[in-house]
CSV table of C-alpha atoms in Angstrom, one decimal:
chain,number,residue,atom,x,y,z
A,1,MET,CA,12.2,-7.5,-8.1
A,2,PHE,CA,15.3,-7.7,-10.4
A,3,ALA,CA,17.7,-6.6,-7.7
A,4,ASP,CA,19.5,-10.0,-7.6
A,5,LEU,CA,19.7,-10.6,-11.4
A,6,GLN,CA,23.1,-10.7,-13.1
A,7,ALA,CA,23.9,-9.1,-16.5
A,8,SER,CA,23.5,-12.4,-18.3
A,9,ASP,CA,19.9,-12.8,-16.9
A,10,PHE,CA,18.7,-9.8,-18.7
A,11,ASN,CA,19.4,-11.5,-22.1
A,12,LEU,CA,16.4,-13.6,-21.3
A,13,ILE,CA,14.1,-10.5,-21.4
A,14,HIS,CA,12.6,-10.2,-24.9
A,15,LEU,CA,9.5,-8.2,-24.1
A,16,PRO,CA,9.4,-4.5,-23.1
A,17,ILE,CA,9.1,-3.4,-19.5
A,18,ASP,CA,7.1,-0.3,-19.6
A,19,GLU,CA,7.0,2.7,-17.2
A,20,LEU,CA,3.6,4.0,-16.4
A,21,SER,CA,2.6,7.3,-14.8
A,22,LEU,CA,-0.9,7.4,-13.3
A,23,ASP,CA,-2.9,10.2,-11.6
A,24,PRO,CA,-5.1,9.8,-8.5
A,25,GLY,CA,-8.3,8.0,-9.3
A,26,GLN,CA,-6.9,6.0,-12.2
A,27,ALA,CA,-6.9,2.2,-12.1
A,28,VAL,CA,-3.8,0.1,-12.6
A,29,TYR,CA,-6.2,-2.9,-13.0
A,30,HIS,CA,-9.6,-4.0,-11.8
A,31,ALA,CA,-10.7,-7.1,-9.9
A,32,GLU,CA,-11.3,-10.1,-12.0
A,33,ASP,CA,-9.5,-8.7,-15.0
A,34,GLU,CA,-7.4,-11.2,-16.9
A,35,GLY,CA,-3.9,-10.3,-16.0
A,36,HIS,CA,-0.9,-10.2,-18.3
A,37,ALA,CA,1.6,-8.3,-16.2
A,38,VAL,CA,2.8,-7.6,-12.7
A,39,PHE,CA,3.7,-4.2,-11.5
A,40,THR,CA,6.3,-2.7,-9.2
A,41,LEU,CA,5.5,0.7,-7.6
A,42,ARG,CA,8.4,3.2,-7.8
A,43,SER,CA,6.6,6.2,-6.3
A,44,GLY,CA,3.2,7.2,-5.0
A,45,LEU,CA,0.5,5.3,-3.1
A,46,ILE,CA,-2.0,2.7,-4.3
A,47,LYS,CA,-5.0,1.1,-2.6
A,48,LEU,CA,-6.2,-2.4,-3.2
A,49,VAL,CA,-9.9,-2.5,-3.1
A,50,GLN,CA,-12.4,-5.3,-2.6
A,51,TYR,CA,-16.0,-4.6,-3.5
A,52,LEU,CA,-18.6,-6.3,-1.3
A,53,PRO,CA,-21.9,-7.7,-2.4
A,54,ASP,CA,-23.9,-4.7,-1.1
A,55,GLY,CA,-21.9,-2.4,-3.4
A,56,SER,CA,-19.6,-1.0,-0.6
A,57,GLN,CA,-15.9,-1.2,-0.8
A,58,ARG,CA,-13.2,-2.3,1.6
A,59,ILE,CA,-9.6,-1.2,1.2
A,60,VAL,CA,-7.6,-4.3,2.1
A,61,ARG,CA,-4.0,-2.9,1.8
A,62,LEU,CA,-2.0,0.2,0.8
A,63,LEU,CA,0.9,-0.3,-1.5
A,64,ARG,CA,4.0,1.9,-1.3
A,65,PRO,CA,7.2,2.4,-3.3
A,66,GLY,CA,9.0,-1.0,-3.6
A,67,ASP,CA,5.8,-3.0,-3.4
A,68,THR,CA,4.7,-5.4,-6.1
A,69,LEU,CA,1.2,-5.6,-7.5
A,70,GLY,CA,-0.6,-8.5,-9.2
A,71,LEU,CA,1.5,-11.4,-8.2
A,72,GLU,CA,-1.6,-13.6,-8.2
A,73,ILE,CA,-1.6,-13.9,-12.0
A,74,LEU,CA,1.6,-15.9,-11.8
A,75,VAL,CA,-0.4,-18.8,-10.5
A,76,GLY,CA,-3.1,-18.6,-13.2
A,77,GLN,CA,-5.6,-16.3,-11.4
A,78,THR,CA,-7.3,-13.1,-12.4
A,79,TYR,CA,-6.5,-10.0,-10.4
A,80,GLU,CA,-8.0,-10.4,-7.0
A,81,HIS,CA,-8.5,-6.7,-6.2
A,82,SER,CA,-8.9,-3.4,-8.0
A,83,ALA,CA,-5.7,-1.3,-7.7
A,84,LEU,CA,-6.5,2.4,-7.6
A,85,VAL,CA,-4.1,5.3,-7.4
A,86,LEU,CA,-4.3,7.5,-4.3
A,87,ARG,CA,-1.3,9.7,-4.9
A,88,PRO,CA,0.5,10.2,-8.3
A,89,ALA,CA,2.1,6.9,-9.1
A,90,LEU,CA,5.1,5.8,-11.2
A,91,LEU,CA,5.1,2.0,-11.9
A,92,CYS,CA,7.0,-0.5,-14.0
A,93,ARG,CA,4.8,-2.9,-15.9
A,94,ILE,CA,6.5,-6.3,-16.3
A,95,PRO,CA,4.9,-8.8,-18.7
A,96,GLN,CA,3.9,-12.1,-17.2
A,97,ASP,CA,5.9,-14.0,-19.8
A,98,VAL,CA,9.1,-12.2,-18.7
A,99,VAL,CA,8.5,-13.1,-15.1
A,100,ASN,CA,7.6,-16.7,-15.9
A,101,ARG,CA,10.7,-17.3,-18.0
A,102,LEU,CA,13.1,-15.7,-15.6
A,103,SER,CA,11.6,-17.5,-12.6
A,104,VAL,CA,12.2,-20.8,-14.4
A,105,GLU,CA,15.6,-20.1,-15.9
A,106,THR,CA,17.3,-18.2,-13.0
A,107,PRO,CA,16.9,-19.1,-9.3
A,108,ARG,CA,17.7,-15.6,-8.4
A,109,LEU,CA,14.4,-14.2,-9.6
A,110,HIS,CA,12.5,-17.2,-8.1
A,111,SER,CA,14.0,-16.3,-4.7
A,112,GLN,CA,12.9,-12.7,-5.1
A,113,LEU,CA,9.4,-13.8,-6.0
A,114,MET,CA,9.2,-15.9,-2.9
A,115,LYS,CA,10.3,-12.9,-0.8
A,116,ARG,CA,7.5,-10.8,-2.5
A,117,TRP,CA,4.9,-13.4,-1.8
A,118,HIS,CA,6.0,-13.5,1.8
A,119,GLN,CA,6.0,-9.7,2.1
A,120,SER,CA,2.4,-9.6,0.7
A,121,VAL,CA,1.2,-12.2,3.2
A,122,ARG,CA,3.0,-10.4,6.1
A,123,GLN,CA,1.5,-7.0,5.0
A,124,ALA,CA,-2.0,-8.5,4.9
A,125,ASP,CA,-1.6,-10.0,8.3
A,126,GLU,CA,-0.3,-6.7,9.8
A,127,TRP,CA,-3.1,-4.8,8.1
A,128,LEU,CA,-5.7,-7.1,9.7
A,129,THR,CA,-4.2,-7.0,13.2
A,130,GLU,CA,-3.2,-3.3,13.2
A,131,LEU,CA,-5.9,-1.5,11.3
A,132,SER,CA,-8.9,-3.7,11.7
A,133,THR,CA,-8.9,-4.2,15.4
A,134,GLY,CA,-9.6,-2.0,18.4
A,135,ASN,CA,-11.9,1.0,18.6
A,136,ALA,CA,-12.2,3.7,15.9
A,137,LYS,CA,-9.8,6.1,17.6
A,138,ALA,CA,-7.1,3.5,17.9
A,139,ARG,CA,-7.6,2.5,14.3
A,140,VAL,CA,-7.4,6.0,13.0
A,141,ALA,CA,-4.3,6.7,15.2
A,142,ARG,CA,-2.5,3.6,13.8
A,143,LEU,CA,-3.3,4.6,10.3
A,144,LEU,CA,-2.0,8.1,10.9
A,145,LEU,CA,1.2,6.7,12.4
A,146,SER,CA,1.7,4.6,9.3
A,147,LEU,CA,1.1,7.5,7.0
A,148,ALA,CA,3.3,9.8,9.1
A,149,SER,CA,6.3,7.5,8.9
A,150,THR,CA,9.1,9.0,6.8
A,151,GLY,CA,9.9,5.4,5.6
A,152,GLN,CA,7.7,4.9,2.5
A,153,ASN,CA,7.9,1.1,2.9
A,154,ALA,CA,6.9,1.1,6.6
A,155,THR,CA,4.2,-1.3,7.8
A,156,PRO,CA,1.3,-0.1,9.9
A,157,ALA,CA,1.5,1.5,13.3
A,158,CYS,CA,3.6,-0.4,15.8
A,159,LYS,CA,5.9,-1.7,13.1
A,160,THR,CA,7.0,1.8,11.9
A,161,PRO,CA,10.6,2.9,12.5
A,162,ASP,CA,11.2,4.9,15.7
A,163,LEU,CA,10.1,8.5,15.0
A,164,LYS,CA,12.4,10.6,17.2
A,165,ASP,CA,10.8,13.9,16.3
A,166,SER,CA,7.7,14.7,18.4
A,167,GLU,CA,5.9,16.1,15.3
A,168,THR,CA,5.9,15.1,11.7
A,169,TYR,CA,3.5,15.3,8.8
A,170,CYS,CA,1.0,13.1,7.0
A,171,ASP,CA,-1.3,13.4,4.0
A,172,LEU,CA,-4.8,12.0,4.3
A,173,PHE,CA,-7.3,11.1,1.6
A,174,SER,CA,-11.1,11.2,1.6
A,175,ARG,CA,-12.9,10.2,4.7
A,176,GLU,CA,-14.7,7.6,2.7
A,177,ASP,CA,-11.3,6.0,1.9
A,178,VAL,CA,-10.2,6.2,5.6
A,179,GLY,CA,-13.4,4.4,6.6
A,180,ALA,CA,-13.0,1.8,4.0
A,181,MET,CA,-9.4,1.1,5.2
A,182,LEU,CA,-10.4,0.8,8.8
A,183,GLY,CA,-13.8,-0.9,8.5
A,184,VAL,CA,-15.6,2.0,10.1
A,185,THR,CA,-18.3,4.3,8.6
A,186,THR,CA,-17.4,7.5,6.8
A,187,GLU,CA,-19.1,9.4,9.5
A,188,THR,CA,-17.1,7.8,12.2
A,189,ALA,CA,-13.8,8.5,10.4
A,190,SER,CA,-14.8,12.1,9.9
A,191,ARG,CA,-15.8,12.5,13.5
A,192,THR,CA,-12.6,10.9,14.8
A,193,ILE,CA,-10.4,13.1,12.7
A,194,ALA,CA,-12.3,16.2,13.7
A,195,GLU,CA,-11.8,15.3,17.4
A,196,PHE,CA,-8.1,14.8,16.8
A,197,ARG,CA,-7.9,18.2,15.3
A,198,ARG,CA,-9.8,19.8,18.2
A,199,GLN,CA,-7.4,18.1,20.7
A,200,GLY,CA,-4.3,19.3,18.8
A,201,VAL,CA,-3.3,15.8,17.9
A,202,LEU,CA,-3.6,16.9,14.2
A,203,THR,CA,-2.9,20.4,13.1
A,204,ASP,CA,-4.0,21.6,9.7
A,205,VAL,CA,-1.1,22.6,7.4
A,206,GLN,CA,-3.0,22.6,4.1
A,207,LEU,CA,-5.9,20.7,2.6
A,208,ASN,CA,-5.7,17.1,3.9
A,209,ARG,CA,-2.1,17.7,5.1
A,210,TYR,CA,-1.6,17.7,8.9
A,211,ARG,CA,1.2,18.0,11.4
A,212,CYS,CA,0.9,15.0,13.7
A,213,ASP,CA,1.7,14.8,17.4
A,214,ILE,CA,3.4,11.4,17.3
A,215,PRO,CA,3.5,10.7,21.1
A,216,ALA,CA,-0.2,11.5,21.4
A,217,LEU,CA,-1.1,9.2,18.5
A,218,ARG,CA,1.0,6.4,20.0
A,219,ARG,CA,-0.9,6.7,23.3
A,220,ILE,CA,-4.2,6.6,21.5
A,221,ALA,CA,-3.1,3.7,19.3
A,222,GLY,CA,-2.0,1.8,22.4
A,223,ASP,CA,1.6,1.6,21.2
A,224,ILE,CA,2.9,2.8,24.6
């Protein structure tokens, strides 16, 4: 977020920017919490969760290194989603007052904020079109392609960089989380992943870590 700032801009920062280290299962914040900071993710993986009236959850986006969380508080809103850690995460917590002051006093940060807003909207659109459409097999395949990409900031499925190796690796999480990401039941997610393992599309390496047959996943996803 501060990539474009100049040395003089940092003189405007009078509140500490903290570094946080969180373990899987911990929350960065919860939906409807009053927000006082935005966060940038340096390493790890975080899910944004929306809880539905029936008590079920829907994962609306995955956040990866370089992504920004909680931008909605800059326009006077509470946090829209719950941000929960999937893989050990290292974050920077930036006080809202710091961001507000810099965005007013230096156009360089304002430009970065606009880029971050646009990035968030684009990721949401891609999530909707890539991971919430098609049959269950295609959705699971697209998720696996996204997770298997070596580029941590890659967007889902068809937007990933060209993976030239025929095999690479990915780490999965609980089948409940997979189902909540894709809008399918936990049972459907489990059954689909089990079928991919039987077919050799996924090969167990260790618990929840798999070697992926990228060409096969792309065929299933409808990418080629």
